[in-house]
Backbone as CSV, one residue per row, in Angstrom:
resi,resn,N_x,N_y,N_z,CA_x,CA_y,CA_z,C_x,C_y,C_z
1,MET,68.550,47.033,160.715,67.405,47.820,160.739,67.288,48.423,162.089
2,LYS,67.490,47.725,163.007,67.325,48.172,164.491,68.356,49.273,164.801
3,PHE,69.487,49.016,164.075,70.630,50.029,164.430,70.241,51.344,163.631
4,ARG,69.702,51.310,162.454,69.307,52.477,161.798,68.178,53.208,162.277
5,VAL,67.193,52.523,162.926,66.238,53.168,163.621,66.779,53.842,164.900
6,SER,67.721,53.277,165.668,68.329,53.712,166.960,69.008,55.131,166.565
7,VAL,69.852,55.209,165.440,70.570,56.239,165.087,69.631,57.310,164.729
8,ARG,68.524,57.160,163.944,67.654,58.097,163.671,66.939,58.628,164.948
9,LEU,66.601,57.866,165.771,66.007,58.192,167.254,67.055,59.205,167.983
10,PHE,68.288,58.657,167.982,69.309,59.536,168.724,69.473,60.739,168.041
11,CYS,69.609,60.879,166.924,69.720,62.121,166.210,68.446,63.207,166.508
12,PHE,67.457,62.581,166.363,66.093,63.481,166.684,66.191,63.869,168.094
13,LEU,66.562,63.172,169.010,66.699,63.411,170.442,67.672,64.543,170.672
14,LEU,68.727,64.483,169.956,69.808,65.557,170.089,69.176,66.852,169.693
15,PHE,68.677,66.915,168.520,67.958,67.874,167.997,66.878,68.581,169.009
16,PHE,66.083,67.672,169.531,65.014,68.118,170.424,65.459,68.759,171.666
17,TRP,66.697,68.119,172.186,67.281,68.835,173.500,67.837,69.995,173.166
18,ILE,68.472,70.310,172.038,69.080,71.572,171.568,67.984,72.503,171.412
19,SER,67.064,72.162,170.508,66.103,73.051,170.205,64.951,73.629,171.152
20,SER,64.850,72.723,172.328,63.849,73.027,173.212,63.992,74.176,174.113
21,SER,65.336,74.701,174.031,65.758,75.825,174.828,65.430,76.949,174.135
22,VAL,64.980,76.859,172.623,64.710,78.199,172.084,63.195,78.018,171.300
23,VAL,62.298,77.233,171.923,61.161,76.870,171.350,60.327,78.067,170.714
24,TYR,60.233,79.232,171.608,59.352,80.394,171.320,59.973,81.168,170.225
25,ALA,61.326,81.104,169.998,62.023,81.695,168.910,61.822,81.130,167.588
26,ILE,61.260,79.870,167.401,61.337,79.252,166.110,59.839,78.808,165.974
27,ASP,58.746,79.346,166.509,57.375,78.871,166.388,57.084,78.405,165.058
28,ASP,57.285,79.297,164.031,56.909,79.010,162.711,57.668,77.703,162.124
29,ASP,58.819,77.572,162.454,59.671,76.447,162.036,59.103,75.255,162.691
30,ILE,58.612,75.307,164.006,58.034,73.969,164.466,56.572,73.792,163.850
31,GLU,56.007,74.782,163.515,54.550,74.547,162.961,54.683,73.822,161.552
32,GLN,55.820,74.310,160.791,56.010,73.789,159.475,56.580,72.355,159.736
33,GLU,57.292,72.126,160.629,57.840,70.742,161.031,56.609,69.711,161.501
34,ILE,55.651,70.383,162.116,54.620,69.415,162.469,53.903,69.040,161.229
35,LEU,53.615,69.936,160.243,52.864,69.657,159.032,53.650,68.624,158.245
36,THR,54.839,68.854,158.149,55.849,67.887,157.433,55.733,66.660,157.967
37,LEU,55.864,66.484,159.425,55.851,65.107,160.030,54.537,64.438,159.839
38,LYS,53.394,65.233,159.940,52.183,64.593,159.820,51.959,64.046,158.269
39,GLU,52.538,64.680,157.392,52.468,64.119,155.923,53.394,62.798,155.990
40,ARG,54.470,62.864,156.464,55.332,61.529,156.523,54.661,60.344,157.276
41,VAL,54.051,60.821,158.292,53.415,59.826,159.243,52.197,59.140,158.215
42,GLN,51.491,60.038,157.630,50.407,59.619,156.728,51.012,58.471,155.734
43,ILE,52.132,58.885,155.151,52.799,57.903,154.104,53.226,56.620,154.817
44,ASN,53.924,56.874,155.979,54.613,55.707,156.568,54.065,55.572,157.978
45,PRO,52.738,55.196,158.147,52.156,54.996,159.602,52.684,53.969,160.430
46,GLU,53.567,53.014,159.842,54.067,52.067,160.720,55.496,52.480,161.144
47,ASP,55.882,53.631,160.868,57.271,54.073,161.307,57.230,54.740,162.800
48,ALA,57.918,53.921,163.762,57.668,54.185,165.239,58.423,55.560,165.444
49,VAL,59.698,55.798,164.711,60.404,56.811,164.890,59.715,58.051,164.403
50,LEU,58.997,58.035,163.166,58.374,59.316,162.732,57.070,59.616,163.767
51,ASN,56.485,58.655,164.257,55.346,58.866,165.062,56.144,59.666,166.459
52,SER,57.019,59.024,166.847,57.679,59.737,168.003,58.319,61.091,167.890
53,GLU,58.664,61.239,166.557,59.151,62.801,166.115,58.035,63.732,166.151
54,LEU,57.002,63.153,165.637,55.566,64.012,165.601,55.213,64.353,167.106
55,GLY,55.278,63.328,167.977,54.885,63.569,169.368,55.790,64.590,169.939
56,LEU,57.123,64.451,169.694,58.040,65.488,170.311,57.851,66.827,169.752
57,ALA,57.540,66.945,168.591,57.203,68.162,168.026,56.022,68.947,168.659
58,PHE,54.867,67.870,168.801,53.826,68.592,169.705,54.321,69.092,170.983
59,LEU,55.042,68.256,171.770,55.613,68.426,173.122,56.251,69.902,173.156
60,LYS,57.023,70.141,172.030,57.680,71.557,171.980,56.750,72.555,171.931
61,THR,55.624,72.635,171.407,54.669,73.584,171.285,53.689,73.497,172.495
62,GLY,53.812,72.683,173.280,52.951,72.450,174.446,51.502,71.877,174.139
63,ASN,51.469,71.269,172.947,50.216,70.491,172.685,50.219,69.088,173.080
64,TYR,50.094,68.934,174.339,50.375,67.674,175.009,49.332,66.600,174.732
65,ALA,47.964,67.003,174.656,46.866,66.077,174.224,47.218,65.565,172.800
66,GLU,47.652,66.364,171.867,48.072,65.798,170.563,49.177,64.921,170.572
67,ALA,50.189,65.207,171.439,51.392,64.469,171.420,50.954,62.887,171.984
68,VAL,50.034,62.774,172.738,49.687,61.449,173.272,49.456,60.379,172.312
69,VAL,48.634,60.712,171.198,48.383,59.902,170.113,49.473,59.383,169.375
70,PRO,50.526,60.101,168.790,51.691,59.583,168.082,52.585,58.829,168.983
71,PHE,52.762,59.114,170.275,53.511,58.436,171.133,52.979,56.998,171.490
72,ASN,51.556,56.925,171.660,51.002,55.621,171.770,51.127,54.776,170.674
73,ARG,51.104,55.577,169.433,51.241,54.709,168.199,52.645,54.072,168.039
74,ALA,53.642,54.979,168.470,55.053,54.503,168.353,55.261,53.302,169.291
75,ILE,54.529,53.359,170.509,54.644,52.340,171.439,53.953,51.032,170.805
76,GLU,52.782,51.080,170.220,52.230,50.219,169.580,53.110,49.275,168.592
77,ILE,53.895,50.070,167.735,54.790,49.568,166.956,56.027,48.983,167.384
78,ALA,56.628,49.635,168.610,57.872,49.310,169.033,57.647,49.331,170.665
79,PRO,56.921,48.365,171.137,56.758,48.400,172.629,57.961,48.255,173.513
80,GLN,58.996,47.855,173.038,60.211,47.674,173.860,61.176,48.930,173.762
81,GLU,60.802,50.039,173.093,61.623,51.252,173.128,61.386,52.038,174.326
82,ALA,62.132,51.998,175.301,61.872,52.657,176.666,61.587,54.384,176.489
83,TRP,62.434,54.894,175.540,62.215,56.212,175.315,60.724,56.695,174.987
84,TYR,59.938,55.871,174.204,58.648,56.187,173.694,57.756,56.493,174.909
85,HIS,57.971,55.297,175.906,57.216,55.426,176.967,57.510,56.534,177.906
86,TYR,58.850,56.849,177.884,59.193,58.151,178.602,58.632,59.389,178.133
87,PHE,58.677,59.613,176.793,57.997,60.698,176.127,56.488,60.650,176.418
88,LEU,55.830,59.650,176.331,54.548,59.588,176.799,54.319,59.988,178.115
89,SER,55.211,59.849,178.976,54.987,60.293,180.575,55.087,61.905,180.481
90,LEU,55.931,62.467,179.627,56.068,63.960,179.515,54.699,64.541,179.151
91,ALA,54.145,63.798,178.158,52.818,64.244,177.650,51.746,64.142,178.634
92,TYR,51.857,63.075,179.479,50.768,62.899,180.479,51.068,63.863,181.626
93,ALA,52.248,64.216,181.969,52.664,65.231,182.883,52.092,66.557,182.532
94,GLY,52.104,66.924,181.313,51.769,68.282,180.649,50.284,68.418,180.904
95,LEU,49.461,67.223,180.800,48.140,67.227,180.949,47.654,67.012,182.299
96,GLY,48.626,66.823,183.297,48.202,66.709,184.655,47.591,65.364,184.831
97,LYS,47.721,64.276,183.983,47.160,62.965,183.981,48.465,62.106,185.000
98,HIS,48.280,62.219,186.244,49.409,61.756,187.039,49.479,60.225,187.137
99,THR,48.309,59.545,187.003,48.217,58.123,187.187,48.977,57.420,185.774
100,GLU,48.462,58.042,184.796,48.972,57.654,183.539,50.380,57.860,183.510
101,LYS,51.032,59.219,183.802,52.372,59.472,183.812,53.106,58.465,184.751
102,PHE,52.597,58.158,185.997,53.141,57.175,186.926,53.404,55.770,185.996
103,THR,52.431,55.463,185.394,52.413,54.092,184.703,53.294,54.120,183.555
104,ALA,53.427,55.065,182.921,54.426,55.209,181.696,55.819,55.317,182.323
105,LEU,56.076,56.008,183.249,57.552,56.028,183.753,57.854,54.725,184.430
106,GLU,56.998,53.948,185.029,57.158,52.712,185.553,57.668,51.759,184.502
107,GLU,56.940,51.783,183.264,57.353,50.926,182.208,58.736,51.385,181.563
108,THR,58.850,52.599,181.617,60.163,53.084,180.990,61.233,52.541,181.780
109,ILE,61.144,52.723,183.218,62.431,51.992,183.824,62.396,50.616,184.032
110,ARG,61.268,49.953,183.709,61.414,48.546,183.673,62.041,48.222,182.237
111,LEU,61.806,48.836,181.233,62.515,48.614,180.082,64.087,48.825,179.998
112,ASN,64.266,50.168,180.575,65.637,50.559,180.707,65.931,51.242,181.856
113,PRO,66.329,50.569,182.978,66.776,51.196,184.431,67.893,52.172,184.274
114,LYS,68.477,52.212,183.414,69.553,53.275,183.102,69.235,54.659,182.766
115,LEU,67.907,54.807,182.417,67.662,56.106,181.879,67.554,57.021,183.205
116,ALA,68.481,57.896,183.510,68.447,58.791,184.707,67.265,59.547,184.706
117,GLU,66.889,60.198,183.614,65.822,61.118,183.644,64.499,60.426,184.045
118,ALA,64.321,59.202,183.615,63.070,58.416,183.912,63.239,58.156,185.410
119,GLN,64.346,57.747,185.922,64.478,57.335,187.347,64.061,58.434,188.123
120,PHE,64.610,59.596,187.825,64.383,60.848,188.568,62.916,61.252,188.683
121,ARG,62.408,61.241,187.540,60.890,61.759,187.436,60.069,60.649,188.086
122,PHE,60.324,59.559,187.993,59.710,58.359,188.814,59.673,58.565,190.290
123,ALA,60.964,59.010,190.753,61.147,59.274,192.093,60.177,60.514,192.616
124,LEU,60.217,61.495,191.767,59.500,62.668,192.001,57.985,62.388,192.255
125,ALA,57.346,61.392,191.145,56.159,61.077,191.190,55.660,60.260,192.570
126,GLN,56.673,59.297,192.979,56.496,58.638,194.229,56.406,59.489,195.339
127,ALA,57.375,60.531,195.409,57.451,61.414,196.565,56.214,62.278,196.533
128,ALA,55.576,62.680,195.507,54.274,63.306,195.356,53.144,62.448,196.042
129,LEU,53.258,61.281,196.023,52.362,60.267,196.693,52.678,59.947,197.993
130,GLU,53.695,60.505,198.480,54.240,60.208,200.055,54.835,58.967,200.105
131,GLN,55.256,58.316,198.948,55.983,56.973,198.943,57.471,57.306,199.130
132,HIS,57.842,57.830,199.920,59.280,58.316,200.208,60.352,57.329,200.153
133,GLN,60.154,56.160,200.867,61.205,55.063,200.821,61.331,54.588,199.496
134,GLU,60.326,54.326,198.693,60.542,53.998,197.200,61.213,55.208,196.428
135,ALA,60.848,56.330,196.840,61.440,57.444,195.940,62.825,57.666,196.226
136,ILE,63.287,57.367,197.461,64.656,57.534,197.854,65.407,56.500,196.999
137,GLU,64.961,55.406,196.865,65.804,54.250,196.042,66.077,54.952,194.511
138,HIS,64.890,55.406,194.064,64.988,55.857,192.649,65.707,57.161,192.460
139,TYR,65.636,57.940,193.491,66.629,59.165,193.480,68.160,58.649,193.484
140,LYS,68.378,57.776,194.395,69.827,57.276,194.616,70.241,56.606,193.214
141,THR,69.482,56.054,192.496,69.832,55.306,191.270,69.997,56.344,190.060
142,ALA,69.042,57.395,190.126,69.206,58.549,189.118,70.622,59.177,189.432
143,LEU,71.012,59.512,190.658,72.079,60.198,190.947,73.356,59.424,190.700
144,LYS,73.383,58.052,190.868,74.343,57.160,190.480,74.759,57.436,188.873
145,LEU,73.554,57.424,188.180,73.678,57.400,186.583,74.169,58.828,186.251
146,HIS,73.643,59.890,186.911,73.767,61.316,186.533,73.995,61.989,187.813
147,PRO,75.312,62.026,188.354,75.427,62.862,189.699,75.122,64.247,189.858
148,THR,75.067,65.026,188.724,74.813,66.415,188.787,73.357,66.826,188.263
149,ILE,72.560,65.757,188.144,71.125,66.033,187.734,70.840,67.333,188.673
150,GLU,70.068,68.166,187.883,69.657,69.368,188.682,68.664,69.168,189.767
151,LYS,69.166,69.688,190.958,68.409,69.572,192.177,68.235,68.197,192.631
152,GLY,69.006,67.285,192.064,68.835,65.769,192.500,69.029,65.634,194.021
153,HIS,70.015,66.100,194.500,70.472,65.752,195.844,69.472,66.458,196.748
154,TYR,68.932,67.678,196.387,67.916,68.456,197.229,66.661,67.581,197.309
155,TYR,66.179,67.103,196.256,64.983,66.180,196.262,65.060,64.948,197.007
156,LEU,66.316,64.406,196.820,66.648,63.087,197.737,66.633,63.523,199.123
157,ALA,67.083,64.711,199.482,67.117,65.109,200.886,65.873,65.397,201.499
158,LEU,64.884,65.946,200.674,63.456,66.201,201.007,62.815,64.895,201.471
159,SER,63.183,63.810,200.617,62.578,62.431,201.047,63.067,61.881,202.315
160,TYR,64.412,62.137,202.474,65.098,61.644,203.741,64.372,62.516,204.897
161,PHE,64.266,63.764,204.670,63.680,64.784,205.638,62.338,64.311,206.084
162,LEU,61.503,63.929,205.157,60.071,63.688,205.399,60.004,62.339,205.786
163,SER,61.098,61.370,205.956,60.981,60.146,206.397,61.806,60.275,207.672
164,ASN,61.956,61.399,208.428,62.577,61.603,209.687,64.199,61.105,209.581
165,ARG,64.584,60.882,208.469,66.148,60.474,208.303,66.960,61.692,208.277
166,TYR,67.112,62.405,209.297,67.629,63.910,209.332,69.152,63.658,208.911
167,LEU,69.899,62.828,209.411,71.395,62.786,209.291,71.574,62.622,207.835
168,GLU,70.797,61.762,207.077,71.107,61.475,205.780,70.600,62.607,204.909
169,SER,69.630,63.258,205.393,69.087,64.634,204.707,70.293,65.646,204.692
170,ILE,70.970,65.759,205.939,72.008,66.718,206.012,73.196,66.322,204.996
171,GLU,73.474,65.133,204.816,74.602,64.739,203.937,74.109,65.098,202.370
172,SER,72.920,64.804,202.075,72.381,65.156,200.860,72.328,66.475,200.418
173,LEU,71.930,67.247,201.491,71.824,68.860,201.211,73.212,69.465,201.017
174,LYS,74.342,68.965,201.871,75.662,69.527,201.779,76.178,69.155,200.227
175,GLU,75.760,67.874,199.694,76.057,67.773,198.331,75.399,68.720,197.502
176,GLU,74.162,68.898,197.612,73.583,69.793,196.790,74.147,71.126,196.838
177,LEU,74.455,71.559,198.040,75.199,72.801,198.167,76.456,73.025,197.526
178,LYS,77.283,71.931,197.410,78.417,71.990,196.603,78.189,72.276,195.318
179,GLN,77.258,71.652,194.666,76.825,71.872,193.271,76.072,73.256,193.030
180,ASN,75.380,73.696,194.037,74.524,74.923,193.751,74.443,75.669,195.181
181,PRO,75.486,76.364,195.516,75.608,76.939,196.686,74.557,78.112,197.000
182,ASP,74.136,78.635,195.876,73.034,79.782,196.181,71.571,79.388,196.257
183,HIS,71.367,78.005,196.443,70.084,77.465,196.400,69.472,77.623,197.749
184,ALA,68.502,78.788,198.053,68.087,79.106,199.334,67.397,78.053,200.040
185,GLU,66.670,77.265,199.342,65.755,76.260,199.835,66.695,75.095,200.527
186,SER,67.696,74.848,199.788,68.570,73.759,200.474,69.311,74.260,201.586
187,SER,69.727,75.406,201.650,70.346,76.095,202.812,69.343,76.071,204.040
188,TYR,68.113,76.391,203.737,66.928,76.625,204.819,66.588,75.166,205.352
189,THR,66.464,74.227,204.348,66.113,72.881,204.801,67.408,72.101,205.633
190,LEU,68.498,72.631,205.310,69.691,72.174,206.020,69.826,72.545,207.278
191,GLY,69.340,73.851,207.658,69.195,74.421,208.958,68.050,73.604,209.854
192,LEU,67.056,73.416,209.207,65.828,72.767,209.783,66.391,71.138,210.149
193,ALA,67.105,70.692,209.165,67.361,69.189,209.433,68.346,69.238,210.700
194,TYR,69.374,70.109,210.744,70.339,70.270,211.916,69.521,70.527,213.232
195,ILE,68.525,71.275,213.074,67.590,71.474,214.415,66.926,70.161,214.799
196,LEU,66.328,69.490,213.861,65.547,68.174,214.096,66.611,67.221,214.351
197,ALA,67.772,67.168,213.971,68.754,66.277,214.397,69.416,66.458,215.807
198,GLY,68.999,67.670,216.415,69.651,68.024,217.699,70.959,68.905,217.605
199,GLN,71.241,69.248,216.296,72.616,70.043,216.205,72.328,71.298,216.041
200,TYR,71.709,72.040,217.197,71.271,73.402,216.883,72.220,74.497,216.579
201,GLU,73.456,74.444,217.078,74.261,75.441,216.725,74.621,75.424,215.116
202,LYS,74.650,74.223,214.578,75.211,74.173,213.262,73.976,74.739,212.374
203,SER,72.783,74.906,212.831,71.621,75.267,212.088,71.683,76.783,211.648
204,ILE,72.564,77.528,212.580,72.320,79.008,212.368,72.813,79.578,211.169
205,GLU,74.074,79.085,210.654,74.643,79.666,209.521,73.899,79.356,208.209
206,PRO,73.435,77.988,208.031,72.671,77.878,206.777,71.324,78.483,206.628
207,ILE,70.644,78.620,207.814,69.438,79.498,207.781,69.492,80.961,207.602
208,LYS,70.620,81.554,208.095,70.967,82.875,207.875,71.222,83.058,206.583
209,LYS,72.087,82.166,205.908,72.429,82.337,204.425,71.240,82.058,203.527
210,ALA,70.178,81.285,203.982,68.999,81.276,203.081,68.216,82.460,203.030
211,LEU,68.140,83.157,204.334,67.196,84.368,204.431,67.986,85.506,203.582
212,GLN,69.244,85.395,203.678,69.895,86.413,202.783,69.594,86.351,201.259
213,ILE,69.823,84.932,200.791,69.498,84.917,199.462,67.944,85.117,199.033
214,ASN,67.050,84.578,199.943,65.615,84.596,199.628,64.821,85.175,201.082
215,PRO,64.750,86.414,201.129,64.232,87.022,202.225,62.856,86.714,202.327
216,VAL,62.088,86.070,201.376,60.668,85.490,201.552,60.686,84.602,202.569
217,LEU,61.828,83.744,202.780,61.834,82.741,203.724,61.756,83.298,205.207
218,ALA,61.869,84.660,205.358,61.911,85.298,206.610,60.492,85.054,207.413
219,LYS,59.593,84.679,206.617,58.199,84.586,207.263,58.165,83.287,208.240
220,GLU,59.220,82.398,208.022,59.556,81.333,208.814,60.584,81.501,209.858
221,ASN,60.901,82.793,210.092,62.117,83.080,210.755,61.995,82.593,212.389
222,ILE,60.818,82.144,212.749,60.582,81.485,214.053,61.644,80.431,214.284
223,THR,61.913,79.787,213.264,62.945,78.636,213.240,64.325,79.060,213.674
224,LEU,64.784,80.173,213.209,65.983,80.905,213.566,65.858,81.369,215.138
225,SER,64.856,81.883,215.559,64.693,82.167,216.962,64.820,81.091,217.762
226,VAL,64.321,79.783,217.455,64.441,78.658,218.387,65.790,78.268,218.403
227,ALA,66.619,78.299,217.379,68.062,77.944,217.422,68.820,79.032,218.073
228,LYS,68.620,80.190,218.103,69.466,81.206,218.696,69.813,80.929,220.146
229,PRO,68.903,80.734,220.935,69.245,80.617,222.375,70.266,79.484,222.742
230,VAL,70.522,78.661,221.837,71.575,77.496,221.928,72.838,77.945,221.565
231,GLN,72.926,79.151,220.756,74.150,79.501,220.392,74.941,80.173,221.622
232,LYS,76.184,79.858,221.745,76.991,80.491,222.702,78.243,81.290,222.447
């Protein structure tokens, strides 16, 4: 029974990830899906997977408040399923309920520490609370599980940077730029990290590159002027 439920959950997750990229192209289909799932949940209210499917359908339409109820119901039925807590965290994030989101993510990684997405989002939540030392550990865990997670090394670098760990920030930014060479913010932050690490000459090129990619950063061009006198 547990295996059957896990397969059903996996199949729906796969569908959710694929279809989420074309949400607005299939609005009518999603509305029909929600109606169908509501009917199925009424018939089988103790089915955790059906409740989670309904919650995910609400997530796809941006109905975060409505998603909370079926996710909580799924958790009541199957409290040890980490994914349900993770989905609930997404609904709370959409509602801007950060305390509840934090709690749901904390429970997710307690149940399954190998969920890279949850580790990463938990790190982001900790960083937002300026808990950078804790955030660093969860970023590192997420990157071990998923080395190419989008902007993962960049956000890790920011927590290093904001903890005055500039050399470690530099290494993380270099890694991010290997994966995403045109990310202006990474190049710019790399330049700043070099300056604060006392490596002034190395700061010039990444800051120049950042300004070429994103001229809006030019308003902070004072940083470049500070570094220029050191260049020989």
